[in-house]
Amino acid sequence: MAQKKKAARKTTAKRPAAKKAAVKRPAKKTAVKKSVRAATAPKTGWVVTTSAERPIAEVAKELSKAGFAIDRTLDQIGVITGKSDEQAAGKARAIRGVADVSPETRVDIGPPNSRDTW
C-alpha cells in the first residue's frame, strides 16, 4: 500500500506556481500618510469675516484654493461661511482681506413666548 502512494505521488504532475501580481507601492510613504490624514480629517464649520481691503469675491477664490469649501458668501455684511479642516482654516487666516476665522456655533433662542431664551 505504501508503494502505491509513492507511485501515485511520482506520477502526479506538479502544478506551476501561481504568479504573484505585481503590487504597486507608493514612492513615498509620507505622501500616503498625508493624503490619508487629509481625507479623514474632520470638517468643521467656519465663519470668515472679511475686511474692506479686497473684494469678497477675490477672498472667496483664495479660500477655495486653500481647501475651504464655501457654503455661502454674504456680500452685504462681508462674511463667508463654509467647512474645512484646521489646516485650511489656518491658511485662511493668512489670506489678505480676511479679518477673522472663527468656528461656527449654534444659537438657540428657544420657542416663541418662552421664558427661557438661552
CSV table of N, CA and C in Angstrom, one decimal:
chain,number,residue,atom,x,y,z
A,1,MET,N,0.8,-1.2,0.0
A,1,MET,CA,0.0,0.0,0.0
A,1,MET,C,0.9,1.3,0.0
A,2,ALA,N,1.9,1.2,0.7
A,2,ALA,CA,2.8,2.4,0.8
A,2,ALA,C,3.5,2.6,-0.5
A,3,GLN,N,3.8,1.5,-1.3
A,3,GLN,CA,4.4,1.7,-2.6
A,3,GLN,C,3.4,2.4,-3.6
A,4,LYS,N,2.1,2.1,-3.5
A,4,LYS,CA,1.1,2.7,-4.4
A,4,LYS,C,1.1,4.2,-4.1
A,5,LYS,N,1.2,4.6,-2.8
A,5,LYS,CA,1.1,6.0,-2.5
A,5,LYS,C,2.3,6.7,-3.1
A,6,LYS,N,3.5,6.1,-3.0
A,6,LYS,CA,4.7,6.7,-3.5
A,6,LYS,C,4.6,6.8,-5.0
A,7,ALA,N,4.1,5.8,-5.7
A,7,ALA,CA,4.0,5.8,-7.1
A,7,ALA,C,3.0,6.8,-7.6
A,8,ALA,N,1.9,7.0,-6.8
A,8,ALA,CA,0.9,8.0,-7.1
A,8,ALA,C,1.5,9.4,-7.0
A,9,ARG,N,2.3,9.6,-6.0
A,9,ARG,CA,3.0,10.9,-5.8
A,9,ARG,C,3.9,11.2,-7.0
A,10,LYS,N,4.6,10.2,-7.5
A,10,LYS,CA,5.6,10.4,-8.6
A,10,LYS,C,4.9,10.7,-9.9
A,11,THR,N,3.7,10.1,-10.1
A,11,THR,CA,3.1,10.3,-11.4
A,11,THR,C,2.2,11.6,-11.5
A,12,THR,N,1.9,12.2,-10.3
A,12,THR,CA,1.1,13.4,-10.4
A,12,THR,C,2.0,14.5,-10.8
A,13,ALA,N,1.5,15.3,-11.8
A,13,ALA,CA,2.2,16.4,-12.3
A,13,ALA,C,2.2,17.6,-11.3
A,14,LYS,N,3.3,18.2,-11.3
A,14,LYS,CA,3.3,19.4,-10.4
A,14,LYS,C,2.6,20.5,-11.1
A,15,ARG,N,1.9,21.3,-10.3
A,15,ARG,CA,1.2,22.4,-10.9
A,15,ARG,C,2.2,23.6,-10.9
A,16,PRO,N,2.2,24.4,-11.9
A,16,PRO,CA,3.1,25.5,-11.9
A,16,PRO,C,2.7,26.5,-10.8
A,17,ALA,N,3.7,27.1,-10.2
A,17,ALA,CA,3.5,28.1,-9.2
A,17,ALA,C,2.7,29.2,-9.7
A,18,ALA,N,1.7,29.7,-8.9
A,18,ALA,CA,0.9,30.8,-9.3
A,18,ALA,C,1.7,32.1,-9.3
A,19,LYS,N,1.6,32.8,-10.3
A,19,LYS,CA,2.3,34.1,-10.4
A,19,LYS,C,1.7,35.1,-9.5
A,20,LYS,N,2.6,35.8,-8.8
A,20,LYS,CA,2.1,36.8,-7.9
A,20,LYS,C,1.9,38.1,-8.7
A,21,ALA,N,0.8,38.7,-8.4
A,21,ALA,CA,0.5,40.0,-9.1
A,21,ALA,C,1.5,41.1,-8.5
A,22,ALA,N,2.0,41.9,-9.4
A,22,ALA,CA,2.9,42.9,-9.0
A,22,ALA,C,2.1,43.9,-8.2
A,23,VAL,N,2.6,44.2,-7.0
A,23,VAL,CA,1.9,45.2,-6.1
A,23,VAL,C,2.6,46.5,-6.3
A,24,LYS,N,1.8,47.5,-6.7
A,24,LYS,CA,2.3,48.9,-6.9
A,24,LYS,C,2.4,49.5,-5.5
A,25,ARG,N,3.6,49.9,-5.2
A,25,ARG,CA,3.8,50.6,-3.9
A,25,ARG,C,4.1,52.1,-4.1
A,26,PRO,N,3.6,52.9,-3.2
A,26,PRO,CA,3.8,54.3,-3.4
A,26,PRO,C,5.3,54.7,-3.2
A,27,ALA,N,5.7,55.7,-4.0
A,27,ALA,CA,7.1,56.1,-3.9
A,27,ALA,C,7.5,56.6,-2.6
A,28,LYS,N,6.7,57.4,-2.0
A,28,LYS,CA,7.0,57.9,-0.7
A,28,LYS,C,5.9,57.6,0.3
A,29,LYS,N,6.3,57.1,1.5
A,29,LYS,CA,5.3,56.7,2.5
A,29,LYS,C,4.7,58.0,3.1
A,30,THR,N,5.4,59.1,3.2
A,30,THR,CA,4.9,60.3,3.8
A,30,THR,C,3.7,60.9,3.0
A,31,ALA,N,3.8,60.8,1.7
A,31,ALA,CA,2.8,61.3,0.8
A,31,ALA,C,1.5,60.6,1.1
A,32,VAL,N,1.5,59.3,1.3
A,32,VAL,CA,0.3,58.5,1.5
A,32,VAL,C,-0.3,58.9,2.9
A,33,LYS,N,0.6,59.0,3.9
A,33,LYS,CA,0.1,59.3,5.2
A,33,LYS,C,-0.6,60.7,5.2
A,34,LYS,N,0.0,61.7,4.5
A,34,LYS,CA,-0.6,63.0,4.5
A,34,LYS,C,-2.0,63.0,3.8
A,35,SER,N,-2.1,62.2,2.7
A,35,SER,CA,-3.3,62.2,1.9
A,35,SER,C,-4.4,61.4,2.7
A,36,VAL,N,-4.0,60.4,3.5
A,36,VAL,CA,-5.0,59.7,4.3
A,36,VAL,C,-5.4,60.6,5.5
A,37,ARG,N,-4.5,61.4,6.1
A,37,ARG,CA,-4.9,62.3,7.1
A,37,ARG,C,-5.8,63.4,6.6
A,38,ALA,N,-5.5,63.9,5.4
A,38,ALA,CA,-6.4,64.9,4.9
A,38,ALA,C,-7.8,64.4,4.6
A,39,ALA,N,-7.9,63.2,4.1
A,39,ALA,CA,-9.2,62.6,3.8
A,39,ALA,C,-10.0,62.3,5.0
A,40,THR,N,-9.3,62.0,6.1
A,40,THR,CA,-10.0,61.6,7.3
A,40,THR,C,-10.1,62.7,8.3
A,41,ALA,N,-9.5,63.9,8.0
A,41,ALA,CA,-9.6,65.0,9.0
A,41,ALA,C,-11.1,65.5,9.1
A,42,PRO,N,-11.5,65.7,10.3
A,42,PRO,CA,-12.9,66.2,10.4
A,42,PRO,C,-13.1,67.6,9.9
A,43,LYS,N,-14.2,67.8,9.2
A,43,LYS,CA,-14.5,69.1,8.7
A,43,LYS,C,-15.4,69.9,9.7
A,44,THR,N,-15.0,71.1,9.9
A,44,THR,CA,-15.6,72.0,10.9
A,44,THR,C,-16.3,73.1,10.1
A,45,GLY,N,-17.4,73.6,10.6
A,45,GLY,CA,-18.0,74.8,10.0
A,45,GLY,C,-17.2,76.1,10.5
A,46,TRP,N,-17.0,77.0,9.6
A,46,TRP,CA,-16.2,78.2,9.9
A,46,TRP,C,-17.0,79.4,9.4
A,47,VAL,N,-16.8,80.6,10.1
A,47,VAL,CA,-17.3,81.9,9.7
A,47,VAL,C,-16.1,82.7,9.5
A,48,VAL,N,-15.9,83.2,8.2
A,48,VAL,CA,-14.8,84.0,7.9
A,48,VAL,C,-15.3,85.5,7.7
A,49,THR,N,-14.8,86.4,8.5
A,49,THR,CA,-15.1,87.8,8.4
A,49,THR,C,-14.1,88.5,7.5
A,50,THR,N,-14.5,89.2,6.5
A,50,THR,CA,-13.6,89.8,5.6
A,50,THR,C,-13.4,91.3,6.0
A,51,SER,N,-12.3,91.9,5.5
A,51,SER,CA,-12.1,93.4,5.7
A,51,SER,C,-12.5,94.0,4.4
A,52,ALA,N,-12.5,95.3,4.3
A,52,ALA,CA,-12.8,96.0,3.1
A,52,ALA,C,-11.6,96.2,2.2
A,53,GLU,N,-10.5,95.5,2.6
A,53,GLU,CA,-9.3,95.7,1.9
A,53,GLU,C,-9.3,95.1,0.5
A,54,ARG,N,-10.1,94.1,0.3
A,54,ARG,CA,-10.2,93.4,-1.1
A,54,ARG,C,-11.7,93.1,-1.3
A,55,PRO,N,-12.1,92.9,-2.6
A,55,PRO,CA,-13.4,92.5,-2.8
A,55,PRO,C,-13.7,91.0,-2.3
A,56,ILE,N,-14.8,90.8,-1.8
A,56,ILE,CA,-15.1,89.5,-1.2
A,56,ILE,C,-15.0,88.3,-2.1
A,57,ALA,N,-15.3,88.6,-3.4
A,57,ALA,CA,-15.2,87.5,-4.4
A,57,ALA,C,-13.7,87.0,-4.6
A,58,GLU,N,-12.8,87.9,-4.5
A,58,GLU,CA,-11.4,87.6,-4.6
A,58,GLU,C,-10.9,86.8,-3.4
A,59,VAL,N,-11.4,87.2,-2.2
A,59,VAL,CA,-11.1,86.5,-1.0
A,59,VAL,C,-11.7,85.0,-1.0
A,60,ALA,N,-12.9,84.9,-1.5
A,60,ALA,CA,-13.6,83.6,-1.7
A,60,ALA,C,-12.8,82.7,-2.6
A,61,LYS,N,-12.3,83.2,-3.7
A,61,LYS,CA,-11.5,82.4,-4.6
A,61,LYS,C,-10.2,81.8,-3.9
A,62,GLU,N,-9.6,82.7,-3.1
A,62,GLU,CA,-8.4,82.3,-2.4
A,62,GLU,C,-8.7,81.3,-1.3
A,63,LEU,N,-9.8,81.4,-0.7
A,63,LEU,CA,-10.2,80.5,0.4
A,63,LEU,C,-10.5,79.1,-0.3
A,64,SER,N,-11.1,79.1,-1.4
A,64,SER,CA,-11.3,77.8,-2.1
A,64,SER,C,-10.0,77.1,-2.5
A,65,LYS,N,-9.1,77.9,-3.0
A,65,LYS,CA,-7.7,77.4,-3.3
A,65,LYS,C,-7.0,76.8,-2.1
A,66,ALA,N,-7.3,77.4,-0.9
A,66,ALA,CA,-6.7,76.9,0.3
A,66,ALA,C,-7.3,75.7,0.9
A,67,GLY,N,-8.4,75.2,0.3
A,67,GLY,CA,-9.1,74.0,0.7
A,67,GLY,C,-10.3,74.2,1.5
A,68,PHE,N,-10.9,75.4,1.4
A,68,PHE,CA,-12.1,75.8,2.2
A,68,PHE,C,-13.3,75.6,1.3
A,69,ALA,N,-14.2,74.8,1.7
A,69,ALA,CA,-15.5,74.5,1.0
A,69,ALA,C,-16.5,75.6,1.3
A,70,ILE,N,-16.8,76.5,0.4
A,70,ILE,CA,-17.6,77.7,0.7
A,70,ILE,C,-19.1,77.2,0.6
A,71,ASP,N,-19.8,77.6,1.7
A,71,ASP,CA,-21.3,77.3,1.7
A,71,ASP,C,-22.0,78.6,1.2
A,72,ARG,N,-21.7,79.7,1.8
A,72,ARG,CA,-22.4,81.0,1.5
A,72,ARG,C,-21.5,82.1,1.5
A,73,THR,N,-21.7,83.1,0.6
A,73,THR,CA,-21.0,84.3,0.6
A,73,THR,C,-22.0,85.4,0.9
A,74,LEU,N,-21.9,86.1,2.0
A,74,LEU,CA,-22.8,87.1,2.4
A,74,LEU,C,-22.2,88.5,2.2
A,75,ASP,N,-22.3,89.0,0.9
A,75,ASP,CA,-21.7,90.2,0.5
A,75,ASP,C,-22.0,91.4,1.3
A,76,GLN,N,-23.3,91.5,1.7
A,76,GLN,CA,-23.8,92.7,2.4
A,76,GLN,C,-23.1,92.9,3.7
A,77,ILE,N,-22.7,91.9,4.4
A,77,ILE,CA,-22.1,92.0,5.7
A,77,ILE,C,-20.6,91.6,5.7
A,78,GLY,N,-20.1,91.1,4.6
A,78,GLY,CA,-18.7,90.8,4.4
A,78,GLY,C,-18.3,89.5,5.2
A,79,VAL,N,-19.2,88.5,5.1
A,79,VAL,CA,-19.0,87.2,5.7
A,79,VAL,C,-19.0,86.1,4.7
A,80,ILE,N,-18.2,85.1,4.9
A,80,ILE,CA,-18.2,83.9,4.1
A,80,ILE,C,-18.3,82.7,5.1
A,81,THR,N,-19.2,81.8,4.8
A,81,THR,CA,-19.3,80.6,5.7
A,81,THR,C,-18.9,79.4,4.9
A,82,GLY,N,-18.4,78.3,5.6
A,82,GLY,CA,-18.1,77.1,4.9
A,82,GLY,C,-17.5,76.1,5.8
A,83,LYS,N,-16.9,75.0,5.2
A,83,LYS,CA,-16.4,73.9,6.0
A,83,LYS,C,-15.0,73.7,5.6
A,84,SER,N,-14.1,73.3,6.5
A,84,SER,CA,-12.8,72.9,6.2
A,84,SER,C,-12.2,72.2,7.5
A,85,ASP,N,-11.0,71.7,7.3
A,85,ASP,CA,-10.2,71.2,8.5
A,85,ASP,C,-9.4,72.3,9.1
A,86,GLU,N,-8.8,72.0,10.2
A,86,GLU,CA,-8.0,73.0,10.9
A,86,GLU,C,-6.9,73.6,10.1
A,87,GLN,N,-6.3,72.8,9.2
A,87,GLN,CA,-5.1,73.2,8.4
A,87,GLN,C,-5.6,74.3,7.4
A,88,ALA,N,-6.7,74.0,6.7
A,88,ALA,CA,-7.2,75.0,5.8
A,88,ALA,C,-7.7,76.3,6.5
A,89,ALA,N,-8.2,76.2,7.7
A,89,ALA,CA,-8.6,77.4,8.5
A,89,ALA,C,-7.4,78.2,8.8
A,90,GLY,N,-6.3,77.5,9.1
A,90,GLY,CA,-5.0,78.2,9.4
A,90,GLY,C,-4.5,79.0,8.2
A,91,LYS,N,-4.6,78.4,7.0
A,91,LYS,CA,-4.3,79.0,5.7
A,91,LYS,C,-5.2,80.2,5.5
A,92,ALA,N,-6.5,80.1,5.8
A,92,ALA,CA,-7.4,81.1,5.5
A,92,ALA,C,-7.1,82.4,6.4
A,93,ARG,N,-6.6,82.2,7.6
A,93,ARG,CA,-6.2,83.3,8.4
A,93,ARG,C,-5.1,84.2,7.8
A,94,ALA,N,-4.3,83.5,7.0
A,94,ALA,CA,-3.1,84.2,6.4
A,94,ALA,C,-3.5,85.0,5.1
A,95,ILE,N,-4.7,84.8,4.6
A,95,ILE,CA,-5.1,85.4,3.3
A,95,ILE,C,-5.4,86.9,3.5
A,96,ARG,N,-4.8,87.7,2.6
A,96,ARG,CA,-5.0,89.2,2.7
A,96,ARG,C,-6.5,89.4,2.4
A,97,GLY,N,-7.1,90.2,3.3
A,97,GLY,CA,-8.5,90.5,3.2
A,97,GLY,C,-9.4,89.8,4.2
A,98,VAL,N,-8.8,88.8,4.9
A,98,VAL,CA,-9.5,88.1,6.0
A,98,VAL,C,-9.2,88.7,7.3
A,99,ALA,N,-10.3,89.2,8.0
A,99,ALA,CA,-10.1,89.8,9.3
A,99,ALA,C,-10.2,88.8,10.4
A,100,ASP,N,-11.0,87.7,10.3
A,100,ASP,CA,-11.2,86.7,11.3
A,100,ASP,C,-11.7,85.4,10.8
A,101,VAL,N,-11.3,84.3,11.4
A,101,VAL,CA,-11.8,83.0,11.1
A,101,VAL,C,-12.2,82.4,12.4
A,102,SER,N,-13.5,82.1,12.6
A,102,SER,CA,-14.0,81.6,13.8
A,102,SER,C,-14.8,80.3,13.6
A,103,PRO,N,-14.8,79.4,14.5
A,103,PRO,CA,-15.6,78.2,14.3
A,103,PRO,C,-17.1,78.6,14.4
A,104,GLU,N,-17.9,77.9,13.6
A,104,GLU,CA,-19.4,78.1,13.6
A,104,GLU,C,-20.0,77.6,14.9
A,105,THR,N,-20.9,78.3,15.5
A,105,THR,CA,-21.6,77.9,16.7
A,105,THR,C,-23.0,78.0,16.5
A,106,ARG,N,-23.8,77.1,17.1
A,106,ARG,CA,-25.2,77.1,17.0
A,106,ARG,C,-25.8,78.0,18.1
A,107,VAL,N,-26.9,78.7,17.7
A,107,VAL,CA,-27.5,79.6,18.7
A,107,VAL,C,-29.0,79.2,18.7
A,108,ASP,N,-29.6,79.0,19.9
A,108,ASP,CA,-31.0,78.6,20.0
A,108,ASP,C,-31.6,79.6,20.9
A,109,ILE,N,-32.6,80.3,20.5
A,109,ILE,CA,-33.3,81.3,21.3
A,109,ILE,C,-34.6,80.7,21.9
A,110,GLY,N,-34.8,79.5,21.7
A,110,GLY,CA,-36.0,78.8,22.4
A,110,GLY,C,-37.3,79.1,21.6
A,111,PRO,N,-38.3,78.4,22.0
A,111,PRO,CA,-39.6,78.6,21.3
A,111,PRO,C,-40.3,80.0,21.6
A,112,PRO,N,-41.2,80.4,20.7
A,112,PRO,CA,-41.9,81.7,21.0
A,112,PRO,C,-42.6,81.7,22.3
A,113,ASN,N,-42.7,82.8,23.0
A,113,ASN,CA,-43.3,83.1,24.2
A,113,ASN,C,-42.8,82.2,25.4
A,114,SER,N,-41.5,81.8,25.3
A,114,SER,CA,-40.9,81.0,26.3
A,114,SER,C,-40.1,82.0,27.2
A,115,ARG,N,-40.1,81.7,28.5
A,115,ARG,CA,-39.3,82.5,29.4
A,115,ARG,C,-37.8,82.2,29.2
A,116,ASP,N,-37.4,80.9,28.9
A,116,ASP,CA,-36.1,80.6,28.7
A,116,ASP,C,-35.6,80.9,27.3
A,117,THR,N,-34.6,81.8,27.2
A,117,THR,CA,-34.2,82.2,25.9
A,117,THR,C,-32.8,81.6,25.5
A,118,TRP,N,-32.1,81.1,26.5
A,118,TRP,CA,-30.7,80.6,26.2
A,118,TRP,C,-30.6,79.3,26.8
